[in-house]
CSV table of C-alpha atoms in Angstrom, one decimal:
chain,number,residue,atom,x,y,z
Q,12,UNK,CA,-1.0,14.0,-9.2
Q,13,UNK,CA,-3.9,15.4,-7.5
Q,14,UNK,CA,-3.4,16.1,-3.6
Q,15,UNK,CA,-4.7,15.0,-0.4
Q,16,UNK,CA,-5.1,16.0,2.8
Q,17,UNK,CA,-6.0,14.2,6.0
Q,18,UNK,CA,-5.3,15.1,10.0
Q,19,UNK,CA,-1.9,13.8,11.4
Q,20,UNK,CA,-3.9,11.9,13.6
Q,21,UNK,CA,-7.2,11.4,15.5
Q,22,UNK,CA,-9.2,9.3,18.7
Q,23,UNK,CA,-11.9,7.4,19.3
Q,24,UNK,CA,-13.4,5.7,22.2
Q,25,UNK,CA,-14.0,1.5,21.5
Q,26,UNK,CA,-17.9,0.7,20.2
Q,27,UNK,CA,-18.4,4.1,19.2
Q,28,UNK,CA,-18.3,5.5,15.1
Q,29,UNK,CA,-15.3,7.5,13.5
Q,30,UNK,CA,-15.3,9.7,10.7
Q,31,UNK,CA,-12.0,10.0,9.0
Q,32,UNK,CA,-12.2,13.4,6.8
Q,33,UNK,CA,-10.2,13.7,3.8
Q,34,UNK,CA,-9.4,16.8,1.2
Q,35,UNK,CA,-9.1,16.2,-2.3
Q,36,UNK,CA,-9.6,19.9,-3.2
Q,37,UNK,CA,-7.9,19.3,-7.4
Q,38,UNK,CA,-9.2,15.5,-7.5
Q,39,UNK,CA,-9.9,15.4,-11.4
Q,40,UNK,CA,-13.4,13.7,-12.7
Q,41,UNK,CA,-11.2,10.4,-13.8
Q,42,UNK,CA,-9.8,10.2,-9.9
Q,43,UNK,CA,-11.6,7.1,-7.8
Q,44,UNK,CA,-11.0,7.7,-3.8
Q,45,UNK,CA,-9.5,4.9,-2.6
Q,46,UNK,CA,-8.4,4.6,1.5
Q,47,UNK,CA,-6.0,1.9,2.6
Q,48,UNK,CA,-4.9,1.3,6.2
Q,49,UNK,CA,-2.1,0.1,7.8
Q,50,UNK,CA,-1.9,-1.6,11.7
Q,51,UNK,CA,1.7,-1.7,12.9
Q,52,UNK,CA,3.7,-3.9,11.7
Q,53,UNK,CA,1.7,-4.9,9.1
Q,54,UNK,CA,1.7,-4.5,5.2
Q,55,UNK,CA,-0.8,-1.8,4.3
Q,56,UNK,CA,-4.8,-3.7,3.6
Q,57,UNK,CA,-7.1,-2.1,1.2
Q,58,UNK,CA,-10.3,-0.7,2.9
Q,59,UNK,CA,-12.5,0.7,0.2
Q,60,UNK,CA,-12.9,3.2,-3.2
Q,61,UNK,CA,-15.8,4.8,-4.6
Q,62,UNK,CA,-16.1,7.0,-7.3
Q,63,UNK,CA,-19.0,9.6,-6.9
Q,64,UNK,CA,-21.5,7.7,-4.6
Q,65,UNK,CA,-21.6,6.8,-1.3
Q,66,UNK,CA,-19.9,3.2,-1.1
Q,67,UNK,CA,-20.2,0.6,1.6
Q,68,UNK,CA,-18.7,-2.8,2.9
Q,69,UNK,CA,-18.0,-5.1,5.5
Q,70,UNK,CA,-15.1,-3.3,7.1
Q,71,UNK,CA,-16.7,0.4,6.3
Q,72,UNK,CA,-18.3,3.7,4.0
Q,73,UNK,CA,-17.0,5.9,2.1
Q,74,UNK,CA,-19.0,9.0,2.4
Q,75,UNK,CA,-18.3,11.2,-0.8
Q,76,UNK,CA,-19.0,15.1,-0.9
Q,77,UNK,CA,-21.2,15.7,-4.0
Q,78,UNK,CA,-18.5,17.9,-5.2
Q,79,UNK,CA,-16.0,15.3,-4.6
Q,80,UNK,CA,-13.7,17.9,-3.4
Q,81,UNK,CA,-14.0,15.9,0.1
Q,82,UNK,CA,-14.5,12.4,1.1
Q,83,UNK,CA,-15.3,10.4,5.2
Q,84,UNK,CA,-14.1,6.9,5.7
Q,85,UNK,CA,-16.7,6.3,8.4
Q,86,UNK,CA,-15.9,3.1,10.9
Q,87,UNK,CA,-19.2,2.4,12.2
Q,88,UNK,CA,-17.8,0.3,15.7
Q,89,UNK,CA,-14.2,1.0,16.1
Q,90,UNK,CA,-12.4,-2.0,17.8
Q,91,UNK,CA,-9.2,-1.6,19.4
Q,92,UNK,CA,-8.1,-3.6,16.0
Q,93,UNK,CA,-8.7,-0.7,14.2
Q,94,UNK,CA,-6.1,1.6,15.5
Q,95,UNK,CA,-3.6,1.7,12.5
Q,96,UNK,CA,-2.3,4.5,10.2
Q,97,UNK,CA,-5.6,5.3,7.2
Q,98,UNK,CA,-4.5,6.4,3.8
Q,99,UNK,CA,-7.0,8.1,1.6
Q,100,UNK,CA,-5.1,8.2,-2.3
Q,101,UNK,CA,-6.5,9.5,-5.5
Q,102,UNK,CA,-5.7,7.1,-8.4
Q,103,UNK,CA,-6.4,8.2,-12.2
Q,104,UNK,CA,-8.9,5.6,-13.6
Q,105,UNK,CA,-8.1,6.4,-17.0
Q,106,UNK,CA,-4.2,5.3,-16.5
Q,107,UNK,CA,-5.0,2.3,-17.3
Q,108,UNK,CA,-4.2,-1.1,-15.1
Q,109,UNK,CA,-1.3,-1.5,-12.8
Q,110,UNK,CA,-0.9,1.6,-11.3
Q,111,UNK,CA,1.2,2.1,-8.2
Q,112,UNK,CA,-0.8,3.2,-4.5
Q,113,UNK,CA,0.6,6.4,-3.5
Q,114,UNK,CA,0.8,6.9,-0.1
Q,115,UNK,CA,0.9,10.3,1.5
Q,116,UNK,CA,0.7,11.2,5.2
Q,117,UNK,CA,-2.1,9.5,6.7
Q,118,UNK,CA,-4.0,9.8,9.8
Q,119,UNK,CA,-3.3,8.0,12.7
Q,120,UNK,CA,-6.5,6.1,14.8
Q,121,UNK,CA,-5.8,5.6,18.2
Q,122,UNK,CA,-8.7,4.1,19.2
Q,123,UNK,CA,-9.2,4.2,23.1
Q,124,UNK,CA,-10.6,0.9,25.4
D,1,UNK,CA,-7.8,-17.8,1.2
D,2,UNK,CA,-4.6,-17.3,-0.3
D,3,UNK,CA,-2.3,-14.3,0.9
D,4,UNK,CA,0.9,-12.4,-0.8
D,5,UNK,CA,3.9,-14.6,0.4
D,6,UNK,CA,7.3,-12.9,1.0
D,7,UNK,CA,10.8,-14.3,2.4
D,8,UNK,CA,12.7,-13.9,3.8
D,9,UNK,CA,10.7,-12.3,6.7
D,10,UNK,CA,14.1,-11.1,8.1
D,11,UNK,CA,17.2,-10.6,6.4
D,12,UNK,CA,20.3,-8.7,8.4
D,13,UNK,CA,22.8,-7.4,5.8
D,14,UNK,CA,26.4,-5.5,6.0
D,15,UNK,CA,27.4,-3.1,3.8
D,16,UNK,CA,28.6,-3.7,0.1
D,17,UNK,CA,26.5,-7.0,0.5
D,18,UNK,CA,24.0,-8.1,-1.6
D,19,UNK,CA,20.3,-8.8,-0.8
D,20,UNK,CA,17.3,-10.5,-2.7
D,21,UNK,CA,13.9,-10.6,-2.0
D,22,UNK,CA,11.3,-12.9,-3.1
D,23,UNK,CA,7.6,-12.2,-3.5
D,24,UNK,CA,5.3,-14.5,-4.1
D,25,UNK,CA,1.2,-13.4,-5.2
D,26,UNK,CA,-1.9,-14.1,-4.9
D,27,UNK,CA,-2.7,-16.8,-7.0
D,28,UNK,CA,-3.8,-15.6,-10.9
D,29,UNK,CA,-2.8,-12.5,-10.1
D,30,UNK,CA,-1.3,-10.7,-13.0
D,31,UNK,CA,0.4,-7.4,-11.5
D,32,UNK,CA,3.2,-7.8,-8.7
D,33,UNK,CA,4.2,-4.1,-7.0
D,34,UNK,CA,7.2,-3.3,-4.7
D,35,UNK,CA,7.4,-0.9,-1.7
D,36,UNK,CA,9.7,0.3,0.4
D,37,UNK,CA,9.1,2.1,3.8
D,38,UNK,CA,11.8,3.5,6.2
D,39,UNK,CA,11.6,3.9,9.6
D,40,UNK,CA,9.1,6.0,10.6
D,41,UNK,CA,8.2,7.0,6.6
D,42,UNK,CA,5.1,6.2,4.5
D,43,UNK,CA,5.8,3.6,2.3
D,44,UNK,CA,7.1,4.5,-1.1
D,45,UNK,CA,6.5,3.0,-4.5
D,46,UNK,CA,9.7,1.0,-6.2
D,47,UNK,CA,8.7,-0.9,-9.2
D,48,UNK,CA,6.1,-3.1,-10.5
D,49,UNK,CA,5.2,-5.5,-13.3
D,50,UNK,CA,2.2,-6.7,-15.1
D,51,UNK,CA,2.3,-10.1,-16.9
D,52,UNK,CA,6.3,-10.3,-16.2
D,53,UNK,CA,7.1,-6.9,-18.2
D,54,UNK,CA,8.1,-3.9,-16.1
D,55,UNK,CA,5.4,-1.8,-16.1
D,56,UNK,CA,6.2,1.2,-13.6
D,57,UNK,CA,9.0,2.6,-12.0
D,58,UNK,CA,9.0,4.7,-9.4
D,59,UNK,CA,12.5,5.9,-7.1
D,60,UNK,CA,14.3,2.7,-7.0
D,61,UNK,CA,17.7,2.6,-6.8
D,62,UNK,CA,20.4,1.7,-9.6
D,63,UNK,CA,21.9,-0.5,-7.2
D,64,UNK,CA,18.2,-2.6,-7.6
D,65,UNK,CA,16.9,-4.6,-10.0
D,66,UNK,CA,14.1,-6.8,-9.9
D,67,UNK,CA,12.3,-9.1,-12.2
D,68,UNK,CA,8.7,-11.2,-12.2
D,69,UNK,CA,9.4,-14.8,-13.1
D,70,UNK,CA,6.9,-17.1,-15.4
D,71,UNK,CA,5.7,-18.9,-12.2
D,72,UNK,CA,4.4,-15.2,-11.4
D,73,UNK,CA,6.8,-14.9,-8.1
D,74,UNK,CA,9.4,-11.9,-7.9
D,75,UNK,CA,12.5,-11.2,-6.9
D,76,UNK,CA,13.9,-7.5,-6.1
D,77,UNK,CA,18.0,-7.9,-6.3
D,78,UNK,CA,19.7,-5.3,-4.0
D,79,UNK,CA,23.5,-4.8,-4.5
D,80,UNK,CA,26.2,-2.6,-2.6
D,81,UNK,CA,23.9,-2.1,0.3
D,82,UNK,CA,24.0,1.4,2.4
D,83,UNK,CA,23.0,1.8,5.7
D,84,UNK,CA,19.8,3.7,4.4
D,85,UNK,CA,18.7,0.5,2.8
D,86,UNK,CA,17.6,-0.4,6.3
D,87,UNK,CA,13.6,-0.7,5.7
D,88,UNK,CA,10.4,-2.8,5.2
D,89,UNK,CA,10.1,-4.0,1.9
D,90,UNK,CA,6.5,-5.2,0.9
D,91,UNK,CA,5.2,-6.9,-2.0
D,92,UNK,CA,1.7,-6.3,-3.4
D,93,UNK,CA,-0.3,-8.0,-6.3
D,94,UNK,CA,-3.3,-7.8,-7.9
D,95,UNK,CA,-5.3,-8.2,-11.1
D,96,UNK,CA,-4.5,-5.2,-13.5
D,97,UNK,CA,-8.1,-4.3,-13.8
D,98,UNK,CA,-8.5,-4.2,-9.9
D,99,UNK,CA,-9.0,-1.3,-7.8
D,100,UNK,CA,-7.4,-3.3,-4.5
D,101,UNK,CA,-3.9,-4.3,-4.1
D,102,UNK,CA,-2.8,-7.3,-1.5
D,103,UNK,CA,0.0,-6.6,0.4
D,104,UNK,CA,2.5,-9.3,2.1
D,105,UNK,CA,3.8,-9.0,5.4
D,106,UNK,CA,7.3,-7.4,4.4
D,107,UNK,CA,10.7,-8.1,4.6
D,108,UNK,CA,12.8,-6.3,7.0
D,109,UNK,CA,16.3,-5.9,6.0
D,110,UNK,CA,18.3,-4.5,8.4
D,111,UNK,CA,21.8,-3.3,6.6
D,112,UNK,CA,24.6,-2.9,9.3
């Protein structure tokens, strides 16, 4: 499975936007970007996914490098409910349907009143 | 709208005991996951089923089983608990052809 890599852990002030990088340096053409997130003591929540363009909704974008070999999960306001753990997973989409999220080490938002 | 159910919410365990778990998903949904996370651990991929076959299987234990019932719901089975079976268990379901998974709240077993 193709790798990522994201910082153990970042801040950001209340109101203002964050930019969560993510390395997907072997991501293979069939690979969609997906990011999940997970507030404590919560079940993980899906955030968004995008293939090869820039992707947006209501709770953020997914900026994608036009090599695809790196991708931002931008937050436009972070609210102090957005301090959780962020996941950004490669999954094949030419495995077919029901295929398992595979969580790595995220990054860790604290987000700061 | 309608959310993953899973109960217990809370289930304290001693070793050698046995354990189920009971998902219930989103209604229509098709494809039912399990997850476990330990303490302090990412969670990690069990099993899953699509249309009540297995369809994956990821590090589960011999000591688990689970099944999808044709009401959709799920159950994972956990015999001879160890101390290390101490974790969050979540459910997720979706539609096979979806890109986004719901997860429940999790099940906390707590083996002592």
């Amino acid at each position: 499975d193709a790798k990522t890599t994201q910082p153990n852990s970042m801040e950001s002030n209340e109101e203002e936007p964050v930019h969560l990088p993510c390395n997907h340096s072997t991501i293979s053409g069939t690979d969609y970007i997906h990011w999940y997130r997970q507030l404590p003591s919560q079940g993980p929540e899906y955030v968004i996914h995008g293939l090869t363009s820039n992707v947006n909704n209501r709770m953020a974008s997914l900026a994608i490098a036009e090599d695809r070999k790196s991708s931002t999960l931008i937050l436009h306001r972070a609210t102090l409910r957005d301090a959780a753990v962020y996941y950004c997973i490669l999954r094949d989409g030419n495995s077919g349907g029901y295929q398992k999220v595979t969580f790595g080490i995220g990054t860790k938002l604290q987000v700061i009143p | 709208a309608a959310g993953v159910i899973q109960s217990p919410r809370h289930l304290i365990k001693e070793k050698r005991e046995t354990a189920t778990l009971k998902c219930y998903p989103i209604p229509r949904h098709d494809t039912v996951y399990w997850y476990q996370q330990g303490p302090g651990q990412d969670p990690q991929f069990l099993i899953s089923f699509y249309e009540k076959m297995q369809s994956d299987k990821g590090s589960i234990p011999d000591r688990f089983s689970a099944q999808q019932f044709s009401d959709y719901h799920s159950e994972l089975n956990m015999s001879s608990l160890e101390l290390g079976d101490s974790a969050l268990y979540f459910c997720a379901s979706s539609f096979v052809s979806s890109h986004e998974q719901y997860f429940g709240p999790g099940t906390r077993l707590t083996v002592t």
